[in-house]
Tab-separated table of C-alpha atoms and ligand atoms in Angstrom:
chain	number	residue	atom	x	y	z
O	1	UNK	CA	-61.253	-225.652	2.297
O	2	UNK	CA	-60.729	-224.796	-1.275
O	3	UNK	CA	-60.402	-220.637	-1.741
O	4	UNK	CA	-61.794	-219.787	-5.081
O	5	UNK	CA	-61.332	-216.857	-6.877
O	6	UNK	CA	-64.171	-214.313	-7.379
O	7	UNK	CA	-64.056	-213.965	-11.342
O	8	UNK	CA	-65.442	-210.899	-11.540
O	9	UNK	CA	-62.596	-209.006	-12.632
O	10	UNK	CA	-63.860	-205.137	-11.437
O	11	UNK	CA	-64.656	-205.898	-8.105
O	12	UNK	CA	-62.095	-204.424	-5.562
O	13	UNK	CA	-61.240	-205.264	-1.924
O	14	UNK	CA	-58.928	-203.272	0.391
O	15	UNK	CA	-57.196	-204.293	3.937
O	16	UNK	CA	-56.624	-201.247	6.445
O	17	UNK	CA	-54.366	-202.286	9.012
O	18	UNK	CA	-50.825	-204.238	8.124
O	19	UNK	CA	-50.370	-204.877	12.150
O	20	UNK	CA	-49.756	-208.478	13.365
O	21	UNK	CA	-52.954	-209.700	12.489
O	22	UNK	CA	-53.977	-207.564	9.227
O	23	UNK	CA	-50.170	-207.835	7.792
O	24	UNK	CA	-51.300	-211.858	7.078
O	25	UNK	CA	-55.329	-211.700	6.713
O	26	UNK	CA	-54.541	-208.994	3.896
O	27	UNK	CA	-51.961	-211.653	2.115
O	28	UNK	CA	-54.362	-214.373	1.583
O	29	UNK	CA	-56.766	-212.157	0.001
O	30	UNK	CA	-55.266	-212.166	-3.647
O	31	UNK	CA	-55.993	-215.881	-3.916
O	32	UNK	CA	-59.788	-214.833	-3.537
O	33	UNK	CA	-59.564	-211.363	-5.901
O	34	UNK	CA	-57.587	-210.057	-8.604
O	35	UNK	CA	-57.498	-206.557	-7.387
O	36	UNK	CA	-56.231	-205.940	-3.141
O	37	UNK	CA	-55.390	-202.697	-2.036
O	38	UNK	CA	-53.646	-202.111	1.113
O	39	UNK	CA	-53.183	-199.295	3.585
O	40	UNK	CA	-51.492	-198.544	6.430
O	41	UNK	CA	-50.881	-195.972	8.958
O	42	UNK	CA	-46.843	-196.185	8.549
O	43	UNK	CA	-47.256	-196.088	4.633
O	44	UNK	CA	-43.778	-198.232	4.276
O	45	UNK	CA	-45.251	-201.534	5.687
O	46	UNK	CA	-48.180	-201.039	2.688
O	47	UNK	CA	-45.585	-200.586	0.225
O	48	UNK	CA	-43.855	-203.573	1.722
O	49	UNK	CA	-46.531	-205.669	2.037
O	50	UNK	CA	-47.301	-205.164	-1.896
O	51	UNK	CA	-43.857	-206.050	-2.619
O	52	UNK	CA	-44.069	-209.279	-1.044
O	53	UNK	CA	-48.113	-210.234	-2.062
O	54	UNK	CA	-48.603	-208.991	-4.798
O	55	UNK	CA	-51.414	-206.134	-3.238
O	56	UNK	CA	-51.081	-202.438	-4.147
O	57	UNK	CA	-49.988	-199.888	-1.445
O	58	UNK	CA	-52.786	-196.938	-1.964
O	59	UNK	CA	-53.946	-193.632	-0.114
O	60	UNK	CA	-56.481	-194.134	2.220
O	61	UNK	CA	-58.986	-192.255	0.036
O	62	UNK	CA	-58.488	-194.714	-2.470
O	63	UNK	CA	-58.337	-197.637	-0.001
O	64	UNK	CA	-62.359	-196.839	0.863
O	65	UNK	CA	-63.218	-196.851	-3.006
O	66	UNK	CA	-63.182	-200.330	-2.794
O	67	UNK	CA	-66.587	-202.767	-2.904
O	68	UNK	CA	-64.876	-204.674	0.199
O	69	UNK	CA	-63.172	-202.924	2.641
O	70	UNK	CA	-61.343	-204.665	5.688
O	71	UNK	CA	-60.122	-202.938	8.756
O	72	UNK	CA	-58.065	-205.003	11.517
O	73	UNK	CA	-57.129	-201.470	13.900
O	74	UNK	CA	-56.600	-201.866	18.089
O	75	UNK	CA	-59.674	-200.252	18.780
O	76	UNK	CA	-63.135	-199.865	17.981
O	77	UNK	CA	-62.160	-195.450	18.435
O	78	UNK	CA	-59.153	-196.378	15.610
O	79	UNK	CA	-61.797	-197.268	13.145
O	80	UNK	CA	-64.522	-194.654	13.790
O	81	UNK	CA	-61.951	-191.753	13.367
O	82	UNK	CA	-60.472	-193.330	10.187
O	83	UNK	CA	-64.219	-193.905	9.190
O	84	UNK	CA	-65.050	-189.918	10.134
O	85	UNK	CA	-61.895	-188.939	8.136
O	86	UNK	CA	-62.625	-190.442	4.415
O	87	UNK	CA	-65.704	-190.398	2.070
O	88	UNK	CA	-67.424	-193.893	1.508
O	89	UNK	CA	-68.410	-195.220	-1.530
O	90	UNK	CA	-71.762	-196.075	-1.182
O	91	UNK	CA	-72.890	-200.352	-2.095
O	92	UNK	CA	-69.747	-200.856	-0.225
O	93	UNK	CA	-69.315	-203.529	2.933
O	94	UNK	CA	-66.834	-202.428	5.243
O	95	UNK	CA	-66.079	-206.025	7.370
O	96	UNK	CA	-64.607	-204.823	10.576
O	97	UNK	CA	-61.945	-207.313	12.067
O	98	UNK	CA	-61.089	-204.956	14.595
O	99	UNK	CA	-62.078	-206.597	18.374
O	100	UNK	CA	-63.861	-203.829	18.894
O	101	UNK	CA	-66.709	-202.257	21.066
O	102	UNK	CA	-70.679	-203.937	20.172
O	103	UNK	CA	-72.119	-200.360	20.564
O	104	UNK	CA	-69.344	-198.877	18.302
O	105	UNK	CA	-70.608	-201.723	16.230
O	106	UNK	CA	-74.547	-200.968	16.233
O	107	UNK	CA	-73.973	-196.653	15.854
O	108	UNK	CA	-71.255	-197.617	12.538
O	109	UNK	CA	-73.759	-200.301	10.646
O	110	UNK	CA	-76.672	-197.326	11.704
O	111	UNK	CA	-74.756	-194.362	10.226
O	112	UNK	CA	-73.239	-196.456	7.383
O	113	UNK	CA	-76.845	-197.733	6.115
O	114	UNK	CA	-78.068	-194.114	6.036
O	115	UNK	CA	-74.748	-193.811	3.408
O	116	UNK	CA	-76.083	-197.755	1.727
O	117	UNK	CA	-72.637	-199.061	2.759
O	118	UNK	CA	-73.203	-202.063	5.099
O	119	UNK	CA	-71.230	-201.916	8.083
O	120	UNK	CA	-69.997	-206.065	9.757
O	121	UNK	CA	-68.114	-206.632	12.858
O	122	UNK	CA	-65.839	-209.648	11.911
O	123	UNK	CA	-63.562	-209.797	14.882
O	124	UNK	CA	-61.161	-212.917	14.770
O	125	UNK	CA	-59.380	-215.367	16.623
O	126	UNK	CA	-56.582	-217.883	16.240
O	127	UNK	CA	-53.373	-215.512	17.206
O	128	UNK	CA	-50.927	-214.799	14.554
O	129	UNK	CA	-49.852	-218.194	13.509
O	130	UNK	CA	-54.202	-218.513	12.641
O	131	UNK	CA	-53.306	-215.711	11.008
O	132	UNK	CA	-50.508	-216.529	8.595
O	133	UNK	CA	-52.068	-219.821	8.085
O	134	UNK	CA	-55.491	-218.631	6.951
O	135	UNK	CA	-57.342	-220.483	9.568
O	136	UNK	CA	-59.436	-217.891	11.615
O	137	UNK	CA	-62.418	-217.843	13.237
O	138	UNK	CA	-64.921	-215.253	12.374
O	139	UNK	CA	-66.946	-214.130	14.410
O	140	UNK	CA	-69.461	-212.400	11.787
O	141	UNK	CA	-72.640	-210.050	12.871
O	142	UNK	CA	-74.928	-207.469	11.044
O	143	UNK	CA	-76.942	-207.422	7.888
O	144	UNK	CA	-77.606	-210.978	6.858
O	145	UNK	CA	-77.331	-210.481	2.902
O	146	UNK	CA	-74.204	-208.247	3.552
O	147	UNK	CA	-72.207	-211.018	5.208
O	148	UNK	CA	-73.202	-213.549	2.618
O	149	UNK	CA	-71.576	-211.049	0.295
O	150	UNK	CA	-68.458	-210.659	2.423
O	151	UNK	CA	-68.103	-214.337	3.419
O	152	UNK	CA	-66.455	-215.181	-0.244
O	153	UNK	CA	-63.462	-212.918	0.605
O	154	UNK	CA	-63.325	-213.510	4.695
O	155	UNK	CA	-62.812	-217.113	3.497
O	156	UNK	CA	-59.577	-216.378	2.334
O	157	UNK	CA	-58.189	-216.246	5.767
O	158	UNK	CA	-60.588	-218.113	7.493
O	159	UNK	CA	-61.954	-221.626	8.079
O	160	UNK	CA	-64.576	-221.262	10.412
O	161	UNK	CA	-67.520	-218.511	9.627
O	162	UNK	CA	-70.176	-217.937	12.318
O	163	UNK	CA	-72.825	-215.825	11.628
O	164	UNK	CA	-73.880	-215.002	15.406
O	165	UNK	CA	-76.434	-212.291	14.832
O	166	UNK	CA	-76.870	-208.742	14.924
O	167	UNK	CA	-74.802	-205.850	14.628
O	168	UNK	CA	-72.659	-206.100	17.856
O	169	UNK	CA	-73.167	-209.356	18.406
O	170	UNK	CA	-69.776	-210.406	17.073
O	171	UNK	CA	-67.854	-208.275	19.118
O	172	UNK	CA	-69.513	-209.691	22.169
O	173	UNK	CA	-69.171	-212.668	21.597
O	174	UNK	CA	-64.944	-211.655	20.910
O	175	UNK	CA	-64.791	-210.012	24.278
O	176	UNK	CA	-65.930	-212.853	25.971
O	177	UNK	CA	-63.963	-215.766	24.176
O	178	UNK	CA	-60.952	-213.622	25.063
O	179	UNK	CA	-62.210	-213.153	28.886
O	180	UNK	CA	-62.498	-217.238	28.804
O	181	UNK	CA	-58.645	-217.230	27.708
O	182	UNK	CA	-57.534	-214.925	30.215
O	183	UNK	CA	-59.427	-216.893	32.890
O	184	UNK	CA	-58.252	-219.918	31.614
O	185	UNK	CA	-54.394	-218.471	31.364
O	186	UNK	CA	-54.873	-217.162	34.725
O	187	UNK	CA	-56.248	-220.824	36.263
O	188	UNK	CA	-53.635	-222.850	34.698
O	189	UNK	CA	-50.505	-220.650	35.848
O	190	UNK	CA	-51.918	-220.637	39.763
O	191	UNK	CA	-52.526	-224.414	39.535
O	192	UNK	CA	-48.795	-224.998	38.229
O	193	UNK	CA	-47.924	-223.135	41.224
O	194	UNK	CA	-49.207	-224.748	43.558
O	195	UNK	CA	-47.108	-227.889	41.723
O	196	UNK	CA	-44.171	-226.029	42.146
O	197	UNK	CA	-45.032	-225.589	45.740
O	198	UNK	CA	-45.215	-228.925	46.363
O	199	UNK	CA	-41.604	-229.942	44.263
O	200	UNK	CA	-43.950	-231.067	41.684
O	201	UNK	CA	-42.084	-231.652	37.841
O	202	UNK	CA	-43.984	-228.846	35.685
O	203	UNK	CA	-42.931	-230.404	32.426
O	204	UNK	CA	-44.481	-233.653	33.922
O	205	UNK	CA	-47.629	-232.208	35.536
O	206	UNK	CA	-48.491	-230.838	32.351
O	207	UNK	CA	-48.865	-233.651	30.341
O	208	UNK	CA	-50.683	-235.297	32.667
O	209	UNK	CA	-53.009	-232.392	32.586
O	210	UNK	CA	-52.934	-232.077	29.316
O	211	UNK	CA	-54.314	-235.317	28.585
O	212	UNK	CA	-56.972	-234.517	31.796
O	213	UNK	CA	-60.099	-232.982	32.118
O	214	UNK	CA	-58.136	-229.910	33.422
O	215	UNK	CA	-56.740	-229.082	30.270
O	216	UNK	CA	-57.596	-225.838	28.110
O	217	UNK	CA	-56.289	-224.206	24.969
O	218	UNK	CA	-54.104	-222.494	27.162
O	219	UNK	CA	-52.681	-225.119	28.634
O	220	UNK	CA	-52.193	-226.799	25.692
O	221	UNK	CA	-50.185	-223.915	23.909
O	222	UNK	CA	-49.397	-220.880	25.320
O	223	UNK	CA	-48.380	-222.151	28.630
O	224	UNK	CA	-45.800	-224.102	27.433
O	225	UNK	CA	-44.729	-222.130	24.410
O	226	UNK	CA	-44.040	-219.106	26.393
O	227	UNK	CA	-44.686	-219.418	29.792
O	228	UNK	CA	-42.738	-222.475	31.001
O	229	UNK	CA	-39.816	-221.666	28.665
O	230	UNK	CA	-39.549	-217.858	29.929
O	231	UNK	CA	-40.123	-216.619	26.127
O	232	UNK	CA	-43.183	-214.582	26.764
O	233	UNK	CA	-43.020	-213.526	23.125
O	234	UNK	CA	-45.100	-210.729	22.130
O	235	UNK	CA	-47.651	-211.880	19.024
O	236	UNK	CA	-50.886	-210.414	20.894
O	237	UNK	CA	-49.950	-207.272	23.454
O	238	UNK	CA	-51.074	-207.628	26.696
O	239	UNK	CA	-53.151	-203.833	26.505
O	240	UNK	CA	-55.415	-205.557	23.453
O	241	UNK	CA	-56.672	-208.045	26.059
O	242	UNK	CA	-57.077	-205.537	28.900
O	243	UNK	CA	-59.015	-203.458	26.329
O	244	UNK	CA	-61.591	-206.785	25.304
O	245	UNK	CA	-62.008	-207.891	28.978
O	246	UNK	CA	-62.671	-204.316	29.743
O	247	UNK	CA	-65.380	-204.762	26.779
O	248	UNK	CA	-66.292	-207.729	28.631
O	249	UNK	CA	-67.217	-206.465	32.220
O	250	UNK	CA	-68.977	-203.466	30.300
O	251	UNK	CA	-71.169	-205.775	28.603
O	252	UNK	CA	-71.745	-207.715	31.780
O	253	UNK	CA	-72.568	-204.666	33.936
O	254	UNK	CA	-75.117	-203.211	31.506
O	255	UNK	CA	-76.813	-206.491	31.311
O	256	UNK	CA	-77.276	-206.241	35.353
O	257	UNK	CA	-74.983	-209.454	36.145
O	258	UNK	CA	-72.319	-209.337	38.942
O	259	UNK	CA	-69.874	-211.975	37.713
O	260	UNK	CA	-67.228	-212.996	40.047
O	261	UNK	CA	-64.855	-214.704	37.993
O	262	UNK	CA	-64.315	-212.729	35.215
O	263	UNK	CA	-64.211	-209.587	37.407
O	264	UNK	CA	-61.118	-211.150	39.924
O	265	UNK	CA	-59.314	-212.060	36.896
O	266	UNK	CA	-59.518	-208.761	35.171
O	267	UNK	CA	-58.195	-207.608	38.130
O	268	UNK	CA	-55.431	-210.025	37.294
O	269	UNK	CA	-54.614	-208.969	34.417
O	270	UNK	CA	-54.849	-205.203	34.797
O	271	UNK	CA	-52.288	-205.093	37.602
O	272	UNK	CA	-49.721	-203.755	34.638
O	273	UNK	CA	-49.937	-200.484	33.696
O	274	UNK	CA	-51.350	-199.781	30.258
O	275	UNK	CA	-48.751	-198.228	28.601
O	276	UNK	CA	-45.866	-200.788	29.576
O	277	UNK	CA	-48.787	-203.372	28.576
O	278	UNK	CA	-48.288	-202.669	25.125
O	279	UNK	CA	-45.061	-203.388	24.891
O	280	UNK	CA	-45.324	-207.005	26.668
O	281	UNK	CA	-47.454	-210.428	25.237
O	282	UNK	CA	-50.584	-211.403	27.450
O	283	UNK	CA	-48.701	-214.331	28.280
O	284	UNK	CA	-46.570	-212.160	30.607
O	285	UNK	CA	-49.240	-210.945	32.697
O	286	UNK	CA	-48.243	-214.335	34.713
O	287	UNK	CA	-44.753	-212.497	35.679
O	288	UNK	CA	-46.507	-210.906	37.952
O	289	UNK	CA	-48.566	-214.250	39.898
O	290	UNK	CA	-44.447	-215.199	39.769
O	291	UNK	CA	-43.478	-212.497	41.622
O	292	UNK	CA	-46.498	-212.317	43.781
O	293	UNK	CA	-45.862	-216.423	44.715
O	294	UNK	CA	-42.035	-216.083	44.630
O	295	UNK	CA	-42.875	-219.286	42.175
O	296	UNK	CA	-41.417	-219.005	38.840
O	297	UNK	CA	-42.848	-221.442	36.328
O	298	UNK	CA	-40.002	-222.833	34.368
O	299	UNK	CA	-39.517	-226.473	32.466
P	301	LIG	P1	-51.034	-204.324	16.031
P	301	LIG	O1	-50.746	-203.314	17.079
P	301	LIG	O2	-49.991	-205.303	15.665
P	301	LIG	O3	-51.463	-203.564	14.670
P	301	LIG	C1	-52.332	-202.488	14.700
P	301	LIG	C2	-52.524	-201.965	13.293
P	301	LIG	O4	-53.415	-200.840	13.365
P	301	LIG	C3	-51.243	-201.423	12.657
P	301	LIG	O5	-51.328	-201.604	11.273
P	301	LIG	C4	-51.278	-199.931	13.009
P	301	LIG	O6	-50.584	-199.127	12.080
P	301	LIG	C5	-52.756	-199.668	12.872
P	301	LIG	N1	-53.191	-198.534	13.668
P	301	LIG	C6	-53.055	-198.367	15.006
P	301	LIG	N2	-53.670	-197.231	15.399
P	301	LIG	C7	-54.179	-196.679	14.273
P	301	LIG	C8	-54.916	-195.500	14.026
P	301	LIG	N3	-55.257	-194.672	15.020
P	301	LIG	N4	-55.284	-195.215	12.745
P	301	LIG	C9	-54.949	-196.055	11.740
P	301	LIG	N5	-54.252	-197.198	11.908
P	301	LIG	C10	-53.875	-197.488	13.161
P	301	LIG	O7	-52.383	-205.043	16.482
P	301	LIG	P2	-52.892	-206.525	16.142
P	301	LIG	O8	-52.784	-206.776	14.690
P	301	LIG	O9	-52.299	-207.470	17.127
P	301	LIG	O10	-54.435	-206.372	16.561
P	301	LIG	C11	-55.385	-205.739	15.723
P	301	LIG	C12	-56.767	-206.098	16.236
P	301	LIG	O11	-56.938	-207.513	16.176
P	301	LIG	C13	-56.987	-205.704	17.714
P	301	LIG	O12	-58.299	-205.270	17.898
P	301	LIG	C14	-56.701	-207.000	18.464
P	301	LIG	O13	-57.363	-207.022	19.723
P	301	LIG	C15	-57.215	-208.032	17.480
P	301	LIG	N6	-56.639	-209.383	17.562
P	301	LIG	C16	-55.277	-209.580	17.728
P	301	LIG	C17	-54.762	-210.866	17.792
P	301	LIG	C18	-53.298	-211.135	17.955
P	301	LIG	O14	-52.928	-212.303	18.230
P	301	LIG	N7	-52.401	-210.159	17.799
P	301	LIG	C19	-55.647	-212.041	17.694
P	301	LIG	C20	-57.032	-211.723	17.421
P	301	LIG	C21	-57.500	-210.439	17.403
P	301	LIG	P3	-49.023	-198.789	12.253
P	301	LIG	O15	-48.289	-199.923	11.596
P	301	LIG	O16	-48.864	-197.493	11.546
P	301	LIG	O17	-48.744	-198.695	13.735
């Protein structure tokens, strides 16, 4: 998809949030806007991250003065207290990429309208390497002329742009896609060990599956690029995905459903501790189904 360059020359966007996702969303954005300001928490990785793209490294009170402002934070509390702490400039879009919380969502775009500054969740997917390749999904939800306006600049780092409804809506619909990975993670580790069990070769069962109707993005990547070849390496921390399946179950309790599935595998995943979570990839939730089995799936 071709990224053209908005000509207007005064129009300004800012990124909030250099972490492992925002650090590369934020560097694709000068090919759609002369002007990108960037902030971040530790102030250094800003100032970096203008060396290297070409973005400026500004204050958070001059981050907000932009027209487009993009947030990519861990949680949907990050951005409400960064939101609480500046003054907007009203006409302003803030696209939140944060996966964040729909009811966080709903109250921002609410509170923000009252200011005229539209409020989007934008949540993505594609992991890191989506990332640094400018190939995300968006999920994008809230004011329908608003995200026409924003969709310009998300399609710097994006090539698929869903508009899937209203404020909130995007968020769900994040919380869930992750749930599906988790299950899916979950499913293909338990059915390699019952492979393993049986003296099965992993390398070989997982072609075969791979090329089956068993397969799943999971199987098809993660599995093999950290799993199988004991890497686990951290691009997406494992608390991130507790947090959106925790989003998940919420969102299935207040709409009345008891879902089995997604609730045994949050159970799953949630067996590590929060705090050592952080420090670990998702992919090495399946350390513990190893040491659970006494199965460790290696090539
Ligand atoms: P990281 O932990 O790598 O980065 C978090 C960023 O938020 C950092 O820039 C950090 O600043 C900043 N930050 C953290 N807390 C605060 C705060 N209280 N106030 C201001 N800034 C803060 O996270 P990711 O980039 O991995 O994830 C960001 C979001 O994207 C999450 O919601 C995640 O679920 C989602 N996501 C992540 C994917 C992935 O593969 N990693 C894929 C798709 C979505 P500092 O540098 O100062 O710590």
């Amino acid at each position: 998809m071709t990224k053209n360059r908005q000509n207007d020359e005064l129009f300004q966007v800012t990124f909030i949030g250099l972490g492992a996702m925002g650090w590369h969303m934020a560097s694709h954005l000068p090919k759609v806007c002369k002007t990108v300001k960037v902030w971040n928490r530790n102030f250094e990785k800003a100032q970096q991250h203008a060396q290297r793209f070409g973005t400026i490294a500004v204050n958070l009170q001059a981050a907000v003065q932009a027209d487009i402002i993009f947030s990519c934070l861990p949680t949907s509390t990050d951005v409400e207290n960064l939101i609480a702490s500046v003054n907007l400039k009203p006409g302003s879009i803030w696209v939140d990429c944060t996966s964040g919380v729909p009811s966080s969502a709903f109250q921002l775009a609410e509170r923000l309208k009252k200011l005229n500054i539209d409020y989007l969740d934008a949540p993505v997917s594609g992991q890191t390497i989506g990332a640094e390749n400018g190939t995300l999904t968006v999920m994008l939800a809230g004011h329908h002329d608003a995200c026409l306006r924003a969709k310009p600049f998300i399609q710097a780092f994006a090539d698929l742009i869903e508009y899937v409804g209203e404020s909130g809506s995007g968020f769900a619909v994040k919380a869930v896609n992750n749930s599906l990975m988790a299950v899916n993670l979950w499913a293909v580790a338990e059915g390699l060990s019952i492979l393993k069990a049986q003296q099965v070769d992993l390398t070989a069962a997982l072609s075969c599956i791979n090329h089956s109707s068993g397969r799943s993005g999971m199987s098809e990547t993660i599995i093999a690029q950290r799993v199988l070849n004991g890497t686990f390496d951290r691009t997406f921390a494992l608390n991130l995905l507790q947090k959106d399946m925790g989003i998940a179950i919420d969102l299935m309790r207040h709409s009345q459903l008891e879902l089995q599935v997604l609730q045994a595998t949050q159970a799953c995943f949630d067996q590590i501790e929060t705090t050592k979570a952080a420090s670990l990839d998702f992919s090495a939730a399946i350390q513990r189904l190893e040491q659970d089995t006494g199965y460790q799936l290696r090539f």
